[in-house]
Structure formats: C-alpha cells, structure tokens
PDB file of C-alpha atoms in Angstrom:
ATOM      1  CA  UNK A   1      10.319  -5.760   1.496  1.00 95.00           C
ATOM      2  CA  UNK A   2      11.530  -5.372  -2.001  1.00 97.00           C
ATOM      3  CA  UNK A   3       9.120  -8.017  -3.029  1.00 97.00           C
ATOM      4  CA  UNK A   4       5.874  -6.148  -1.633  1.00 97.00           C
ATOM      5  CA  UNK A   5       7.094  -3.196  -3.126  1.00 98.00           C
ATOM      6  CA  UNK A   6       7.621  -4.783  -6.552  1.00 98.00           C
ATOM      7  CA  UNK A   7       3.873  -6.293  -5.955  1.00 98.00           C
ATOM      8  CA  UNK A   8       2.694  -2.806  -4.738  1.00 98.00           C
ATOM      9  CA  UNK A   9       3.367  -1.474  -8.418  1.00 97.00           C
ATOM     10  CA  UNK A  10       2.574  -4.702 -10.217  1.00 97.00           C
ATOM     11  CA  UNK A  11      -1.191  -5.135  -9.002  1.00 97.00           C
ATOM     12  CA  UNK A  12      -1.973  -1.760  -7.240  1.00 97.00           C
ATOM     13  CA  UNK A  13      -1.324   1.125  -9.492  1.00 95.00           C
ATOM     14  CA  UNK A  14      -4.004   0.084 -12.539  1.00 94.00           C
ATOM     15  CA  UNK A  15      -7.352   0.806 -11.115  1.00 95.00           C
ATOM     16  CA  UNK A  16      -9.362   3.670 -12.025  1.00 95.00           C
ATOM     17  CA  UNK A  17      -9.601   6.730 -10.408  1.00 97.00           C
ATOM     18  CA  UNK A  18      -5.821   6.900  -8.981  1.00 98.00           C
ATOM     19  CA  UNK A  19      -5.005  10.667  -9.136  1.00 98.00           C
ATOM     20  CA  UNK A  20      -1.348   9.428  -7.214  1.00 98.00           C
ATOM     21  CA  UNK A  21       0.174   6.501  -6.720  1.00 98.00           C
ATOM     22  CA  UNK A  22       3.194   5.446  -4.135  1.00 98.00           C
ATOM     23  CA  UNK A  23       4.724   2.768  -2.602  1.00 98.00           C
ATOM     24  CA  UNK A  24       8.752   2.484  -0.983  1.00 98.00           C
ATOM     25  CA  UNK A  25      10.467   0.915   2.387  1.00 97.00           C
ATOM     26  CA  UNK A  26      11.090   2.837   5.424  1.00 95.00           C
ATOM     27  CA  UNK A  27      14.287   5.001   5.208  1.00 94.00           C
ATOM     28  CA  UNK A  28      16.496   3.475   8.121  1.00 92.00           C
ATOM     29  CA  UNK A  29      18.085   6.867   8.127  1.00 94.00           C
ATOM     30  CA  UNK A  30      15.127   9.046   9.449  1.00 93.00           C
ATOM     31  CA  UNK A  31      15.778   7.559  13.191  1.00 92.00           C
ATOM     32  CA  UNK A  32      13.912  10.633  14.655  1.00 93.00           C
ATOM     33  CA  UNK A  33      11.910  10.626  17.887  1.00 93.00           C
ATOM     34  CA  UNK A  34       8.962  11.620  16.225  1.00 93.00           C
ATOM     35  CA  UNK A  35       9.221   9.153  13.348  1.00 91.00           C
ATOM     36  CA  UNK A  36       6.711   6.122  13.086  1.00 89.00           C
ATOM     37  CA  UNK A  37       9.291   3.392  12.440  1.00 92.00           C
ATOM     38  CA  UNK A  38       6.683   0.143  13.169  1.00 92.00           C
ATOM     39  CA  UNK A  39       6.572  -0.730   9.114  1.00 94.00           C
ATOM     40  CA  UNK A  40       8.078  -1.783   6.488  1.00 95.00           C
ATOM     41  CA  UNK A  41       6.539  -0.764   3.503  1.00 97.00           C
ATOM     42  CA  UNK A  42       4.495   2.097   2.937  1.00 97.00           C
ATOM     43  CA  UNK A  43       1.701   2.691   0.030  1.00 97.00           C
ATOM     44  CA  UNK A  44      -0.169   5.961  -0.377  1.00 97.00           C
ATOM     45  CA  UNK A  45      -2.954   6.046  -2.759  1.00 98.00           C
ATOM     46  CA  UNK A  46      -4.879   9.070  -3.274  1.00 98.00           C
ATOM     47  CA  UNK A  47      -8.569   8.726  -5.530  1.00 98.00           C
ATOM     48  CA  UNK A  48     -10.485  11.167  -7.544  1.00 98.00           C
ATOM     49  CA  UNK A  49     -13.256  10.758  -4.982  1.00 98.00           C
ATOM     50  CA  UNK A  50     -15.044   8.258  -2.600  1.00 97.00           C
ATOM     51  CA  UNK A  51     -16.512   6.063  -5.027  1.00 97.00           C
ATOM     52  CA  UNK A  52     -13.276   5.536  -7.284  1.00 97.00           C
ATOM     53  CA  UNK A  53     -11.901   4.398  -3.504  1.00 97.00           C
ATOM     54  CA  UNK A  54     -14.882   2.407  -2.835  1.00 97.00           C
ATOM     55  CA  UNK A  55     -14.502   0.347  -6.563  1.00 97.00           C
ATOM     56  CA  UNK A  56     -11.135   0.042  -5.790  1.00 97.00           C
ATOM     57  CA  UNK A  57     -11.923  -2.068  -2.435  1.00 95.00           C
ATOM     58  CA  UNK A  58     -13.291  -4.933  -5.019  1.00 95.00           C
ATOM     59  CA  UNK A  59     -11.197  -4.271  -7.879  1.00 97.00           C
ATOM     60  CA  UNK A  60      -9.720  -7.968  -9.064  1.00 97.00           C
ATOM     61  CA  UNK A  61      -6.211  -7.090  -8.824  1.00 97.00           C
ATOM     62  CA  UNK A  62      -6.413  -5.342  -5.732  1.00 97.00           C
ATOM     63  CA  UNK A  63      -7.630  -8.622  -4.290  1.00 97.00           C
ATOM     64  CA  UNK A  64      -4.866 -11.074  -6.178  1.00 98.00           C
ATOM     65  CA  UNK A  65      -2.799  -8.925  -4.781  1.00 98.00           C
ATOM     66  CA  UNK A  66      -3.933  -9.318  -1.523  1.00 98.00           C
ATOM     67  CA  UNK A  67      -4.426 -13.205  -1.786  1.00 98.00           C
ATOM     68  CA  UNK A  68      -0.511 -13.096  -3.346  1.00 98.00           C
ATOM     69  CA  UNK A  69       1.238 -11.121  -0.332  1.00 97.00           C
ATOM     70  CA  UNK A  70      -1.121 -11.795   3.012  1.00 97.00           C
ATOM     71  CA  UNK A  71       0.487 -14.603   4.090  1.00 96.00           C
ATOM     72  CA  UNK A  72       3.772 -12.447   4.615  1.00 94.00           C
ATOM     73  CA  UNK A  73       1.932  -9.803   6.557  1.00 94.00           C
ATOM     74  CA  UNK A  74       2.243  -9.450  10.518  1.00 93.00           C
ATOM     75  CA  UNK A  75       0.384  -6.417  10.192  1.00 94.00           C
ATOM     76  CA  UNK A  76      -1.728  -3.985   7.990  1.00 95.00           C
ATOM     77  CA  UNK A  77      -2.769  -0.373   8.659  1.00 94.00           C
ATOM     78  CA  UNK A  78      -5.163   1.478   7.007  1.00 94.00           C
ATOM     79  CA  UNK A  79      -5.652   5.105   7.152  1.00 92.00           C
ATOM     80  CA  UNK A  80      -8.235   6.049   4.647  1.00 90.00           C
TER      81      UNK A  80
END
C-alpha cells in the first residue's frame, strides 16, 4: 500500500492543470456501515477543466506509472 502511495506522489502529482492533488490508505478505523471499505489506496485528483483531465490521460508519467504498479492491481475504479 505504502508503495502505491509513494508511486501516487512520485509520477502523479506533476502534470499540468492539477488544481489538488491526494493520495493515502484506507483508515482501518472508520469501520462504519456506510463506509466503502473495498480499497486500499485512494487518489483524488481534481483539474482546472476537462481538457487539462483529458492531457492528463496520455501524459508520460501517468502511463510509467501505470506500466510500474498494474501488475499489483486486483482492481481499479474510476470516478471521473
């Protein structure tokens, strides 16, 4: 987890546009009902607009990044 995390800063935080930037673990002490608990790591990125997201869907580090970590994914969720 600490790994991705550490990755999360290193190759996803540089691209232009970023207005915010986040990336942490799941707390293992908000055991609420209501609480989504199915991941590990979680990474919020918020863009100055569509096409800042859009460039930084083919950005180079966003994909060494991806090329880097995939093979320890089981799963990936996107909520753009």
């Amino acid at each position: 987890v600490q790994e991705l995390i550490d990755a999360c800063k290193k190759y996803l935080n540089v691209q232009p546009g970023i207005v915010f930037f986040a990336a942490g673990g799941l707390c293992a002490d908000l055991t609420r009902d209501v609480n989504d608990r199915d991941w590990d790591v979680g990474l919020h990125l918020v863009f100055v607009d569509k096409a800042a997201h859009d460039a930084y869907q083919d950005d180079a580090t966003h994909n060494t990044f991806i090329e880097e970590n995939k093979a320890n994914w089981a799963k990936v969720r996107v909520f753009d």
